[in-house]
Amino acid sequence: MEHIPDSAETITAAWLTEALRSTGTIQAAAVSQIRLEPIGDVEGFMGEITRIFLFYDLPEKKAPRTLIAKFPTNNLKLRAALAVNRLYEREVRFYQDVAGQIKMRIPRCYFSTIDELGQNPLLLLEDMAPAEVGDQIAGCTSAEAQLALVDIAKLHAAFWNSPKLKKFDWARVISSPDRMDQKAYQQYKWPRFFEKLGPFLSEVILDVTREYGELMPEIAERMGNRPQTMIHGDFCLDNLFFNQSGDGVPFATIDWQTMKLGSGTCDVAYFLSDNLRIELRRVEELNLLHQYHRTLLEQGVPDYSFEQCLADYRLSFFFRIHILVEGGFLFDFSDRRQAELMEVRLRRLSVILEDQDIRGLLASIRKN
């Protein structure tokens, strides 16, 4: 294929026919007509997402009637910055190199490509409708949380301390020096974070974010010594589809731009700190951790006790803290929903940091 569309407006029925035939998605049929339906903000931060309705010149049983097309942002400066950090490449490589090796439910990828500079990705993905994404502000139910943690455990188990991880050089390692750069955190990231969100931060978040910066080398070493696997990196309700209609799939995970290599409990801590109402999380947290651990063992993870899982879970809150500080200064208060979401997330995080005594964990790390 010589020409790859860079926006929904440049995609054609003829090009879709060629793309879908190249992956065996369709055989004899040809796309005769398409209809576009933008999803959400077409000028979004990462890029453009469009639902495409496909009409064919003849019936073919397995030909998709709709699909989701993901294009890069129209902002060329931002596109280049995202490419430098390999965010686009990660999702494309995930679908090309990883998706076929895991048991968790993700959208089927009908076509994927990216240019040599990593700036022009294109993904044609399965449309998960009638399933809908979760709502972080409302939070999820216990049953939905269980679906999420069982499924993510399947990803973690598939690559648990696997030599295959070395092949994924496009995925960042959480505990690597470039990721956990103490000087950058203390001199640049944390001050900008505090300038933007300082008045909204609880005492425990302020304490933990500051002390984390002071103890980053020790924490990085501990995190690097834990079992390593592939993680989603942004495992939240906004990236999870749930379906209670009885038609289609009951659950699926999307958006793999931020996938990383590290401890699987980083996904668990990230999810439980942000996506359950405080009262429900307090009641169900231990049960959900047990379910996650049981699934790891059922999927073949050896020699991993629940006690170690719980210790890794507590340590993984520093990943949550790092993500908060790293991205908090980008927060836009003019968006009412985003403002409400940040308020909810900070409140839930404050409580879980207290409940898990993360300040006590920091004191223990400092002492040792």
mmCIF file of C-alpha atoms in Angstrom:
data_model
loop_
_atom_site.group_PDB
_atom_site.id
_atom_site.type_symbol
_atom_site.label_atom_id
_atom_site.label_comp_id
_atom_site.label_asym_id
_atom_site.label_seq_id
_atom_site.Cartn_x
_atom_site.Cartn_y
_atom_site.Cartn_z
ATOM 1 C CA MET A 1 0.000 0.000 0.000
ATOM 2 C CA GLU A 2 1.569 3.221 -1.134
ATOM 3 C CA HIS A 3 -0.816 5.727 0.427
ATOM 4 C CA ILE A 4 -1.941 5.414 4.046
ATOM 5 C CA PRO A 5 -4.815 7.711 5.070
ATOM 6 C CA ASP A 6 -3.896 10.179 7.816
ATOM 7 C CA SER A 7 -7.446 11.200 8.745
ATOM 8 C CA ALA A 8 -10.975 9.901 8.460
ATOM 9 C CA GLU A 9 -11.702 12.308 5.628
ATOM 10 C CA THR A 10 -8.981 10.769 3.447
ATOM 11 C CA ILE A 11 -10.062 7.148 3.859
ATOM 12 C CA THR A 12 -11.882 5.595 0.896
ATOM 13 C CA ALA A 13 -13.892 2.467 0.173
ATOM 14 C CA ALA A 14 -11.216 1.286 -2.272
ATOM 15 C CA TRP A 15 -8.436 1.703 0.284
ATOM 16 C CA LEU A 16 -10.464 -0.117 2.950
ATOM 17 C CA THR A 17 -11.040 -2.983 0.548
ATOM 18 C CA GLU A 18 -7.298 -3.315 -0.025
ATOM 19 C CA ALA A 19 -6.466 -3.027 3.694
ATOM 20 C CA LEU A 20 -9.048 -5.574 4.843
ATOM 21 C CA ARG A 21 -8.106 -8.021 2.098
ATOM 22 C CA SER A 22 -4.420 -7.742 3.029
ATOM 23 C CA THR A 23 -5.160 -9.173 6.483
ATOM 24 C CA GLY A 24 -7.723 -11.744 5.363
ATOM 25 C CA THR A 25 -10.562 -9.898 7.048
ATOM 26 C CA ILE A 26 -12.554 -10.016 3.830
ATOM 27 C CA GLN A 27 -12.107 -12.350 0.867
ATOM 28 C CA ALA A 28 -14.321 -11.872 -2.190
ATOM 29 C CA ALA A 29 -16.349 -8.863 -1.081
ATOM 30 C CA ALA A 30 -15.325 -5.282 -1.761
ATOM 31 C CA VAL A 31 -16.265 -2.207 0.267
ATOM 32 C CA SER A 32 -18.589 -0.238 -1.983
ATOM 33 C CA GLN A 33 -19.533 2.618 0.321
ATOM 34 C CA ILE A 34 -18.648 3.951 3.791
ATOM 35 C CA ARG A 35 -20.215 6.292 6.327
ATOM 36 C CA LEU A 36 -18.186 8.082 9.010
ATOM 37 C CA GLU A 37 -19.251 8.811 12.563
ATOM 38 C CA PRO A 38 -16.759 10.752 14.727
ATOM 39 C CA ILE A 39 -16.473 9.475 18.305
ATOM 40 C CA GLY A 40 -15.913 11.974 21.097
ATOM 41 C CA ASP A 41 -13.547 14.857 20.533
ATOM 42 C CA VAL A 42 -12.059 14.521 17.062
ATOM 43 C CA GLU A 43 -9.380 17.028 18.091
ATOM 44 C CA GLY A 44 -8.492 14.895 21.109
ATOM 45 C CA PHE A 45 -5.145 14.832 22.880
ATOM 46 C CA MET A 46 -3.834 11.638 21.321
ATOM 47 C CA GLY A 47 -5.647 11.645 18.036
ATOM 48 C CA GLU A 48 -8.835 11.057 16.114
ATOM 49 C CA ILE A 49 -11.256 8.173 16.590
ATOM 50 C CA THR A 50 -13.965 7.456 14.034
ATOM 51 C CA ARG A 51 -16.562 4.722 13.634
ATOM 52 C CA ILE A 52 -16.843 3.578 10.037
ATOM 53 C CA PHE A 53 -19.959 1.886 8.696
ATOM 54 C CA LEU A 54 -19.092 -0.397 5.779
ATOM 55 C CA PHE A 55 -21.304 -1.473 2.890
ATOM 56 C CA TYR A 56 -20.207 -4.260 0.524
ATOM 57 C CA ASP A 57 -20.874 -5.156 -3.078
ATOM 58 C CA LEU A 58 -21.817 -8.708 -2.087
ATOM 59 C CA PRO A 59 -22.561 -10.490 1.193
ATOM 60 C CA GLU A 60 -19.708 -12.058 3.146
ATOM 61 C CA LYS A 61 -20.437 -13.665 6.512
ATOM 62 C CA LYS A 62 -17.388 -12.493 8.475
ATOM 63 C CA ALA A 63 -17.033 -9.055 6.935
ATOM 64 C CA PRO A 64 -17.281 -6.383 9.664
ATOM 65 C CA ARG A 65 -20.268 -4.043 9.329
ATOM 66 C CA THR A 66 -18.593 -1.375 11.438
ATOM 67 C CA LEU A 67 -15.076 -0.767 12.673
ATOM 68 C CA ILE A 68 -13.154 1.813 14.656
ATOM 69 C CA ALA A 69 -10.367 3.779 12.939
ATOM 70 C CA LYS A 70 -7.686 5.424 15.092
ATOM 71 C CA PHE A 71 -5.629 8.198 13.493
ATOM 72 C CA PRO A 72 -2.911 10.453 14.979
ATOM 73 C CA THR A 73 -3.643 13.971 16.173
ATOM 74 C CA ASN A 74 -3.831 16.749 13.576
ATOM 75 C CA ASN A 75 -1.476 18.806 15.753
ATOM 76 C CA LEU A 76 1.848 18.094 14.015
ATOM 77 C CA LYS A 77 3.980 19.426 16.893
ATOM 78 C CA LEU A 78 2.143 17.237 19.400
ATOM 79 C CA ARG A 79 2.249 14.313 16.991
ATOM 80 C CA ALA A 80 6.035 14.569 16.804
ATOM 81 C CA ALA A 81 6.313 14.760 20.605
ATOM 82 C CA LEU A 82 4.145 11.671 21.037
ATOM 83 C CA ALA A 83 6.196 9.873 18.417
ATOM 84 C CA VAL A 84 9.445 10.645 20.251
ATOM 85 C CA ASN A 85 7.993 8.958 23.331
ATOM 86 C CA ARG A 86 6.831 6.084 21.102
ATOM 87 C CA LEU A 87 3.214 6.265 22.286
ATOM 88 C CA TYR A 88 1.783 5.601 18.837
ATOM 89 C CA GLU A 89 4.304 2.878 18.120
ATOM 90 C CA ARG A 90 3.498 1.069 21.360
ATOM 91 C CA GLU A 91 -0.143 0.536 20.492
ATOM 92 C CA VAL A 92 0.604 -0.556 16.935
ATOM 93 C CA ARG A 93 3.316 -2.954 18.113
ATOM 94 C CA PHE A 94 1.020 -4.279 20.817
ATOM 95 C CA TYR A 95 -1.548 -5.343 18.235
ATOM 96 C CA GLN A 96 1.115 -6.673 15.885
ATOM 97 C CA ASP A 97 3.396 -8.488 18.353
ATOM 98 C CA VAL A 98 1.430 -9.146 21.542
ATOM 99 C CA ALA A 99 -2.315 -9.386 20.962
ATOM 100 C CA GLY A 100 -2.160 -12.895 19.493
ATOM 101 C CA GLN A 101 -0.301 -14.230 22.536
ATOM 102 C CA ILE A 102 -2.744 -13.291 25.302
ATOM 103 C CA LYS A 103 -6.078 -14.619 26.519
ATOM 104 C CA MET A 104 -7.587 -11.356 27.702
ATOM 105 C CA ARG A 105 -10.369 -9.815 25.629
ATOM 106 C CA ILE A 106 -9.287 -6.910 23.456
ATOM 107 C CA PRO A 107 -10.702 -5.512 20.209
ATOM 108 C CA ARG A 108 -9.721 -7.508 17.167
ATOM 109 C CA CYS A 109 -7.283 -5.587 14.975
ATOM 110 C CA TYR A 110 -8.249 -5.712 11.297
ATOM 111 C CA PHE A 111 -5.295 -3.647 10.083
ATOM 112 C CA SER A 112 -2.335 -1.790 11.596
ATOM 113 C CA THR A 113 0.532 0.266 10.253
ATOM 114 C CA ILE A 114 2.955 2.996 11.286
ATOM 115 C CA ASP A 115 5.655 4.909 9.412
ATOM 116 C CA GLU A 116 9.383 4.765 10.175
ATOM 117 C CA LEU A 117 9.255 7.991 12.203
ATOM 118 C CA GLY A 118 6.423 6.663 14.380
ATOM 119 C CA GLN A 119 4.262 9.693 13.579
ATOM 120 C CA ASN A 120 1.624 8.244 11.261
ATOM 121 C CA PRO A 121 -0.100 5.242 12.827
ATOM 122 C CA LEU A 122 -3.385 3.803 11.676
ATOM 123 C CA LEU A 123 -5.407 1.124 13.411
ATOM 124 C CA LEU A 124 -8.634 -0.461 12.185
ATOM 125 C CA LEU A 125 -10.201 -2.134 15.207
ATOM 126 C CA GLU A 126 -13.271 -4.147 16.110
ATOM 127 C CA ASP A 127 -16.237 -2.024 17.149
ATOM 128 C CA MET A 128 -17.149 -3.073 20.709
ATOM 129 C CA ALA A 129 -20.743 -1.735 20.554
ATOM 130 C CA PRO A 130 -23.151 -2.306 22.242
ATOM 131 C CA ALA A 131 -20.592 -2.461 25.066
ATOM 132 C CA GLU A 132 -19.829 0.929 26.622
ATOM 133 C CA VAL A 133 -16.824 2.359 28.431
ATOM 134 C CA GLY A 134 -16.969 2.645 32.191
ATOM 135 C CA ASP A 135 -17.428 5.844 34.167
ATOM 136 C CA GLN A 136 -14.600 6.680 36.569
ATOM 137 C CA ILE A 137 -16.641 9.270 38.437
ATOM 138 C CA ALA A 138 -19.524 6.887 39.085
ATOM 139 C CA GLY A 139 -17.125 4.041 39.772
ATOM 140 C CA CYS A 140 -17.658 0.388 38.959
ATOM 141 C CA THR A 141 -19.433 -2.439 40.729
ATOM 142 C CA SER A 142 -17.717 -5.283 42.531
ATOM 143 C CA ALA A 143 -18.616 -7.628 39.665
ATOM 144 C CA GLU A 144 -17.142 -5.243 37.082
ATOM 145 C CA ALA A 145 -13.969 -4.855 39.128
ATOM 146 C CA GLN A 146 -13.634 -8.627 39.276
ATOM 147 C CA LEU A 147 -14.016 -8.902 35.493
ATOM 148 C CA ALA A 148 -11.294 -6.297 35.063
ATOM 149 C CA LEU A 149 -8.779 -7.820 37.468
ATOM 150 C CA VAL A 150 -9.296 -11.379 36.230
ATOM 151 C CA ASP A 151 -8.705 -10.270 32.656
ATOM 152 C CA ILE A 152 -5.635 -8.144 33.386
ATOM 153 C CA ALA A 153 -4.169 -11.049 35.381
ATOM 154 C CA LYS A 154 -4.247 -13.074 32.148
ATOM 155 C CA LEU A 155 -2.022 -10.483 30.475
ATOM 156 C CA HIS A 156 0.374 -10.414 33.420
ATOM 157 C CA ALA A 157 0.577 -14.202 33.615
ATOM 158 C CA ALA A 158 1.306 -14.528 29.889
ATOM 159 C CA PHE A 159 4.570 -12.585 30.221
ATOM 160 C CA TRP A 160 5.492 -13.239 33.864
ATOM 161 C CA ASN A 161 9.303 -12.978 34.041
ATOM 162 C CA SER A 162 9.315 -14.050 30.408
ATOM 163 C CA PRO A 163 12.424 -13.788 28.203
ATOM 164 C CA LYS A 164 10.031 -12.485 25.532
ATOM 165 C CA LEU A 165 9.982 -9.140 27.336
ATOM 166 C CA LYS A 166 13.464 -8.390 26.004
ATOM 167 C CA LYS A 167 12.061 -8.374 22.480
ATOM 168 C CA PHE A 168 9.683 -5.510 23.252
ATOM 169 C CA ASP A 169 12.254 -2.719 23.050
ATOM 170 C CA TRP A 170 9.464 -0.290 22.199
ATOM 171 C CA ALA A 171 7.950 -0.671 25.692
ATOM 172 C CA ARG A 172 9.312 1.435 28.566
ATOM 173 C CA VAL A 173 10.459 -0.249 31.776
ATOM 174 C CA ILE A 174 8.853 1.374 34.824
ATOM 175 C CA SER A 175 11.945 1.152 37.009
ATOM 176 C CA SER A 176 14.477 2.212 34.339
ATOM 177 C CA PRO A 177 16.698 5.266 34.990
ATOM 178 C CA ASP A 178 15.101 7.248 32.160
ATOM 179 C CA ARG A 179 11.680 6.626 33.680
ATOM 180 C CA MET A 180 12.546 7.124 37.360
ATOM 181 C CA ASP A 181 14.847 10.103 36.951
ATOM 182 C CA GLN A 182 15.207 11.592 40.440
ATOM 183 C CA LYS A 183 16.700 14.897 39.283
ATOM 184 C CA ALA A 184 13.959 15.493 36.696
ATOM 185 C CA TYR A 185 11.271 14.572 39.222
ATOM 186 C CA GLN A 186 12.513 16.857 41.979
ATOM 187 C CA GLN A 187 13.622 19.824 39.899
ATOM 188 C CA TYR A 188 11.028 19.825 37.132
ATOM 189 C CA LYS A 189 8.092 17.441 37.419
ATOM 190 C CA TRP A 190 7.093 17.834 41.065
ATOM 191 C CA PRO A 191 7.344 21.674 41.120
ATOM 192 C CA ARG A 192 5.123 21.946 38.031
ATOM 193 C CA PHE A 193 2.718 19.420 39.536
ATOM 194 C CA PHE A 194 2.549 21.363 42.806
ATOM 195 C CA GLU A 195 2.111 24.681 41.015
ATOM 196 C CA LYS A 196 -0.900 23.311 39.134
ATOM 197 C CA LEU A 197 -2.591 21.116 41.742
ATOM 198 C CA GLY A 198 -1.098 22.163 45.084
ATOM 199 C CA PRO A 199 -4.258 23.756 46.571
ATOM 200 C CA PHE A 200 -6.241 20.585 45.824
ATOM 201 C CA LEU A 201 -3.805 18.080 47.338
ATOM 202 C CA SER A 202 -4.323 16.421 50.697
ATOM 203 C CA GLU A 203 -1.586 16.240 53.285
ATOM 204 C CA VAL A 204 -0.972 12.560 52.593
ATOM 205 C CA ILE A 205 -0.573 13.114 48.829
ATOM 206 C CA LEU A 206 1.814 16.008 49.441
ATOM 207 C CA ASP A 207 3.857 13.941 51.900
ATOM 208 C CA VAL A 208 4.011 10.854 49.716
ATOM 209 C CA THR A 209 4.826 12.680 46.467
ATOM 210 C CA ARG A 210 7.665 14.605 48.153
ATOM 211 C CA GLU A 211 9.155 11.601 49.957
ATOM 212 C CA TYR A 212 8.867 9.450 46.853
ATOM 213 C CA GLY A 213 11.145 11.909 45.069
ATOM 214 C CA GLU A 214 13.685 11.700 47.911
ATOM 215 C CA LEU A 215 13.702 7.884 47.914
ATOM 216 C CA MET A 216 13.320 7.262 44.181
ATOM 217 C CA PRO A 217 16.581 5.293 43.680
ATOM 218 C CA GLU A 218 15.726 2.894 46.512
ATOM 219 C CA ILE A 219 12.144 2.495 45.288
ATOM 220 C CA ALA A 220 13.302 1.951 41.688
ATOM 221 C CA GLU A 221 15.613 -0.831 42.837
ATOM 222 C CA ARG A 222 12.820 -2.541 44.762
ATOM 223 C CA MET A 223 10.390 -2.261 41.864
ATOM 224 C CA GLY A 224 12.975 -3.620 39.447
ATOM 225 C CA ASN A 225 13.542 -6.669 41.652
ATOM 226 C CA ARG A 226 9.880 -7.703 41.612
ATOM 227 C CA PRO A 227 8.534 -10.132 38.973
ATOM 228 C CA GLN A 228 8.412 -8.275 35.657
ATOM 229 C CA THR A 229 5.691 -8.529 33.054
ATOM 230 C CA MET A 230 3.740 -6.475 30.545
ATOM 231 C CA ILE A 231 1.256 -4.008 32.011
ATOM 232 C CA HIS A 232 -1.417 -1.801 30.499
ATOM 233 C CA GLY A 233 -0.195 1.354 32.232
ATOM 234 C CA ASP A 234 -3.529 3.217 32.216
ATOM 235 C CA PHE A 235 -5.882 0.532 33.480
ATOM 236 C CA CYS A 236 -8.943 2.632 34.295
ATOM 237 C CA LEU A 237 -12.654 2.568 33.528
ATOM 238 C CA ASP A 238 -12.251 5.026 30.665
ATOM 239 C CA ASN A 239 -10.298 2.291 28.854
ATOM 240 C CA LEU A 240 -12.588 -0.621 29.723
ATOM 241 C CA PHE A 241 -15.748 -1.747 27.935
ATOM 242 C CA PHE A 242 -18.585 -3.431 29.823
ATOM 243 C CA ASN A 243 -21.673 -5.017 28.309
ATOM 244 C CA GLN A 244 -24.690 -6.147 30.300
ATOM 245 C CA SER A 245 -27.026 -6.552 27.337
ATOM 246 C CA GLY A 246 -26.279 -10.224 26.791
ATOM 247 C CA ASP A 247 -25.229 -9.531 23.183
ATOM 248 C CA GLY A 248 -21.581 -9.292 22.259
ATOM 249 C CA VAL A 249 -18.667 -9.528 24.688
ATOM 250 C CA PRO A 250 -19.117 -8.743 28.410
ATOM 251 C CA PHE A 251 -15.742 -7.032 28.850
ATOM 252 C CA ALA A 252 -12.787 -5.730 26.837
ATOM 253 C CA THR A 253 -9.733 -3.503 27.329
ATOM 254 C CA ILE A 254 -8.703 -0.778 24.886
ATOM 255 C CA ASP A 255 -5.987 1.901 24.461
ATOM 256 C CA TRP A 256 -2.484 0.446 24.683
ATOM 257 C CA GLN A 257 -0.388 3.559 24.019
ATOM 258 C CA THR A 258 0.870 3.664 27.612
ATOM 259 C CA MET A 259 1.721 -0.027 28.023
ATOM 260 C CA LYS A 260 4.924 -0.673 29.949
ATOM 261 C CA LEU A 261 7.057 -3.392 31.529
ATOM 262 C CA GLY A 262 7.003 -3.735 35.295
ATOM 263 C CA SER A 263 5.170 -5.341 38.195
ATOM 264 C CA GLY A 264 1.653 -6.501 37.361
ATOM 265 C CA THR A 265 0.358 -5.071 40.626
ATOM 266 C CA CYS A 266 0.974 -1.585 39.190
ATOM 267 C CA ASP A 267 -2.155 -2.079 37.075
ATOM 268 C CA VAL A 268 -4.015 -3.371 40.133
ATOM 269 C CA ALA A 269 -3.030 -0.459 42.383
ATOM 270 C CA TYR A 270 -3.844 2.027 39.625
ATOM 271 C CA PHE A 271 -7.266 0.476 39.077
ATOM 272 C CA LEU A 272 -8.317 0.050 42.709
ATOM 273 C CA SER A 273 -7.149 3.525 43.744
ATOM 274 C CA ASP A 274 -9.141 5.361 41.074
ATOM 275 C CA ASN A 275 -12.137 3.381 39.936
ATOM 276 C CA LEU A 276 -14.121 2.159 42.942
ATOM 277 C CA ARG A 277 -16.090 4.238 45.379
ATOM 278 C CA ILE A 278 -14.243 4.413 48.676
ATOM 279 C CA GLU A 279 -16.786 2.432 50.661
ATOM 280 C CA LEU A 280 -16.966 -0.368 48.093
ATOM 281 C CA ARG A 281 -13.203 -0.507 47.707
ATOM 282 C CA ARG A 282 -12.719 -0.850 51.454
ATOM 283 C CA VAL A 283 -15.174 -3.748 51.583
ATOM 284 C CA GLU A 284 -13.984 -5.561 48.448
ATOM 285 C CA GLU A 285 -10.275 -4.692 48.169
ATOM 286 C CA LEU A 286 -8.904 -7.831 49.824
ATOM 287 C CA ASN A 287 -11.344 -10.112 47.988
ATOM 288 C CA LEU A 288 -10.391 -8.550 44.654
ATOM 289 C CA LEU A 289 -6.690 -8.950 45.400
ATOM 290 C CA HIS A 290 -7.257 -12.611 46.247
ATOM 291 C CA GLN A 291 -9.137 -13.086 42.967
ATOM 292 C CA TYR A 292 -6.336 -11.429 41.026
ATOM 293 C CA HIS A 293 -3.758 -13.637 42.755
ATOM 294 C CA ARG A 294 -5.782 -16.819 42.189
ATOM 295 C CA THR A 295 -6.044 -16.017 38.491
ATOM 296 C CA LEU A 296 -2.278 -15.583 38.226
ATOM 297 C CA LEU A 297 -1.774 -19.032 39.734
ATOM 298 C CA GLU A 298 -4.485 -20.577 37.543
ATOM 299 C CA GLN A 299 -2.728 -19.090 34.494
ATOM 300 C CA GLY A 300 0.547 -20.777 35.446
ATOM 301 C CA VAL A 301 2.480 -18.219 37.520
ATOM 302 C CA PRO A 302 4.760 -20.217 39.853
ATOM 303 C CA ASP A 303 6.067 -19.522 43.357
ATOM 304 C CA TYR A 304 4.173 -16.328 44.036
ATOM 305 C CA SER A 305 2.517 -16.154 47.444
ATOM 306 C CA PHE A 306 -0.396 -13.915 48.306
ATOM 307 C CA GLU A 307 1.784 -12.234 50.932
ATOM 308 C CA GLN A 308 4.268 -11.258 48.236
ATOM 309 C CA CYS A 309 1.441 -10.114 45.979
ATOM 310 C CA LEU A 310 0.144 -7.864 48.749
ATOM 311 C CA ALA A 311 3.619 -6.433 49.369
ATOM 312 C CA ASP A 312 4.037 -5.760 45.641
ATOM 313 C CA TYR A 313 0.612 -4.118 45.584
ATOM 314 C CA ARG A 314 1.616 -1.629 48.291
ATOM 315 C CA LEU A 315 4.902 -0.879 46.532
ATOM 316 C CA SER A 316 3.000 -0.265 43.289
ATOM 317 C CA PHE A 317 1.303 2.822 44.702
ATOM 318 C CA PHE A 318 4.530 4.650 43.883
ATOM 319 C CA PHE A 319 3.765 3.963 40.214
ATOM 320 C CA ARG A 320 0.369 5.585 40.760
ATOM 321 C CA ILE A 321 2.059 8.549 42.426
ATOM 322 C CA HIS A 322 4.583 8.889 39.613
ATOM 323 C CA ILE A 323 1.842 8.901 36.970
ATOM 324 C CA LEU A 324 -0.083 11.527 38.932
ATOM 325 C CA VAL A 325 2.908 13.859 39.213
ATOM 326 C CA GLU A 326 4.077 13.238 35.648
ATOM 327 C CA GLY A 327 0.740 14.162 34.104
ATOM 328 C CA GLY A 328 -0.935 16.347 36.716
ATOM 329 C CA PHE A 329 0.500 19.620 35.432
ATOM 330 C CA LEU A 330 -1.302 19.022 32.116
ATOM 331 C CA PHE A 331 -4.694 19.036 33.829
ATOM 332 C CA ASP A 332 -7.266 21.384 32.304
ATOM 333 C CA PHE A 333 -9.580 22.986 34.879
ATOM 334 C CA SER A 334 -11.762 24.511 32.158
ATOM 335 C CA ASP A 335 -13.273 21.090 31.411
ATOM 336 C CA ARG A 336 -15.986 20.566 34.033
ATOM 337 C CA ARG A 337 -15.992 16.789 33.791
ATOM 338 C CA GLN A 338 -12.203 16.630 34.000
ATOM 339 C CA ALA A 339 -12.294 18.887 37.051
ATOM 340 C CA GLU A 340 -14.853 16.640 38.724
ATOM 341 C CA LEU A 341 -12.875 13.543 37.779
ATOM 342 C CA MET A 342 -9.661 14.949 39.256
ATOM 343 C CA GLU A 343 -11.449 15.808 42.479
ATOM 344 C CA VAL A 344 -12.825 12.261 42.738
ATOM 345 C CA ARG A 345 -9.490 10.626 41.906
ATOM 346 C CA LEU A 346 -7.554 12.719 44.430
ATOM 347 C CA ARG A 347 -10.080 11.973 47.158
ATOM 348 C CA ARG A 348 -10.003 8.224 46.489
ATOM 349 C CA LEU A 349 -6.214 8.214 46.248
ATOM 350 C CA SER A 350 -5.836 10.081 49.533
ATOM 351 C CA VAL A 351 -7.943 7.538 51.373
ATOM 352 C CA ILE A 352 -6.277 4.462 49.904
ATOM 353 C CA LEU A 353 -2.802 5.865 50.658
ATOM 354 C CA GLU A 354 -3.901 6.177 54.278
ATOM 355 C CA ASP A 355 -5.585 2.774 54.334
ATOM 356 C CA GLN A 356 -2.472 1.071 52.932
ATOM 357 C CA ASP A 357 -0.148 3.121 55.183
ATOM 358 C CA ILE A 358 2.079 4.208 52.311
ATOM 359 C CA ARG A 359 3.758 6.779 54.558
ATOM 360 C CA GLY A 360 4.717 3.878 56.810
ATOM 361 C CA LEU A 361 6.110 2.026 53.806
ATOM 362 C CA LEU A 362 8.216 5.076 52.928
ATOM 363 C CA ALA A 363 9.527 5.221 56.485
ATOM 364 C CA SER A 364 10.490 1.539 56.259
ATOM 365 C CA ILE A 365 12.315 2.106 52.941
ATOM 366 C CA ARG A 366 14.146 5.113 54.391
ATOM 367 C CA LYS A 367 15.182 3.122 57.453
ATOM 368 C CA ASN A 368 16.537 0.194 55.427
#
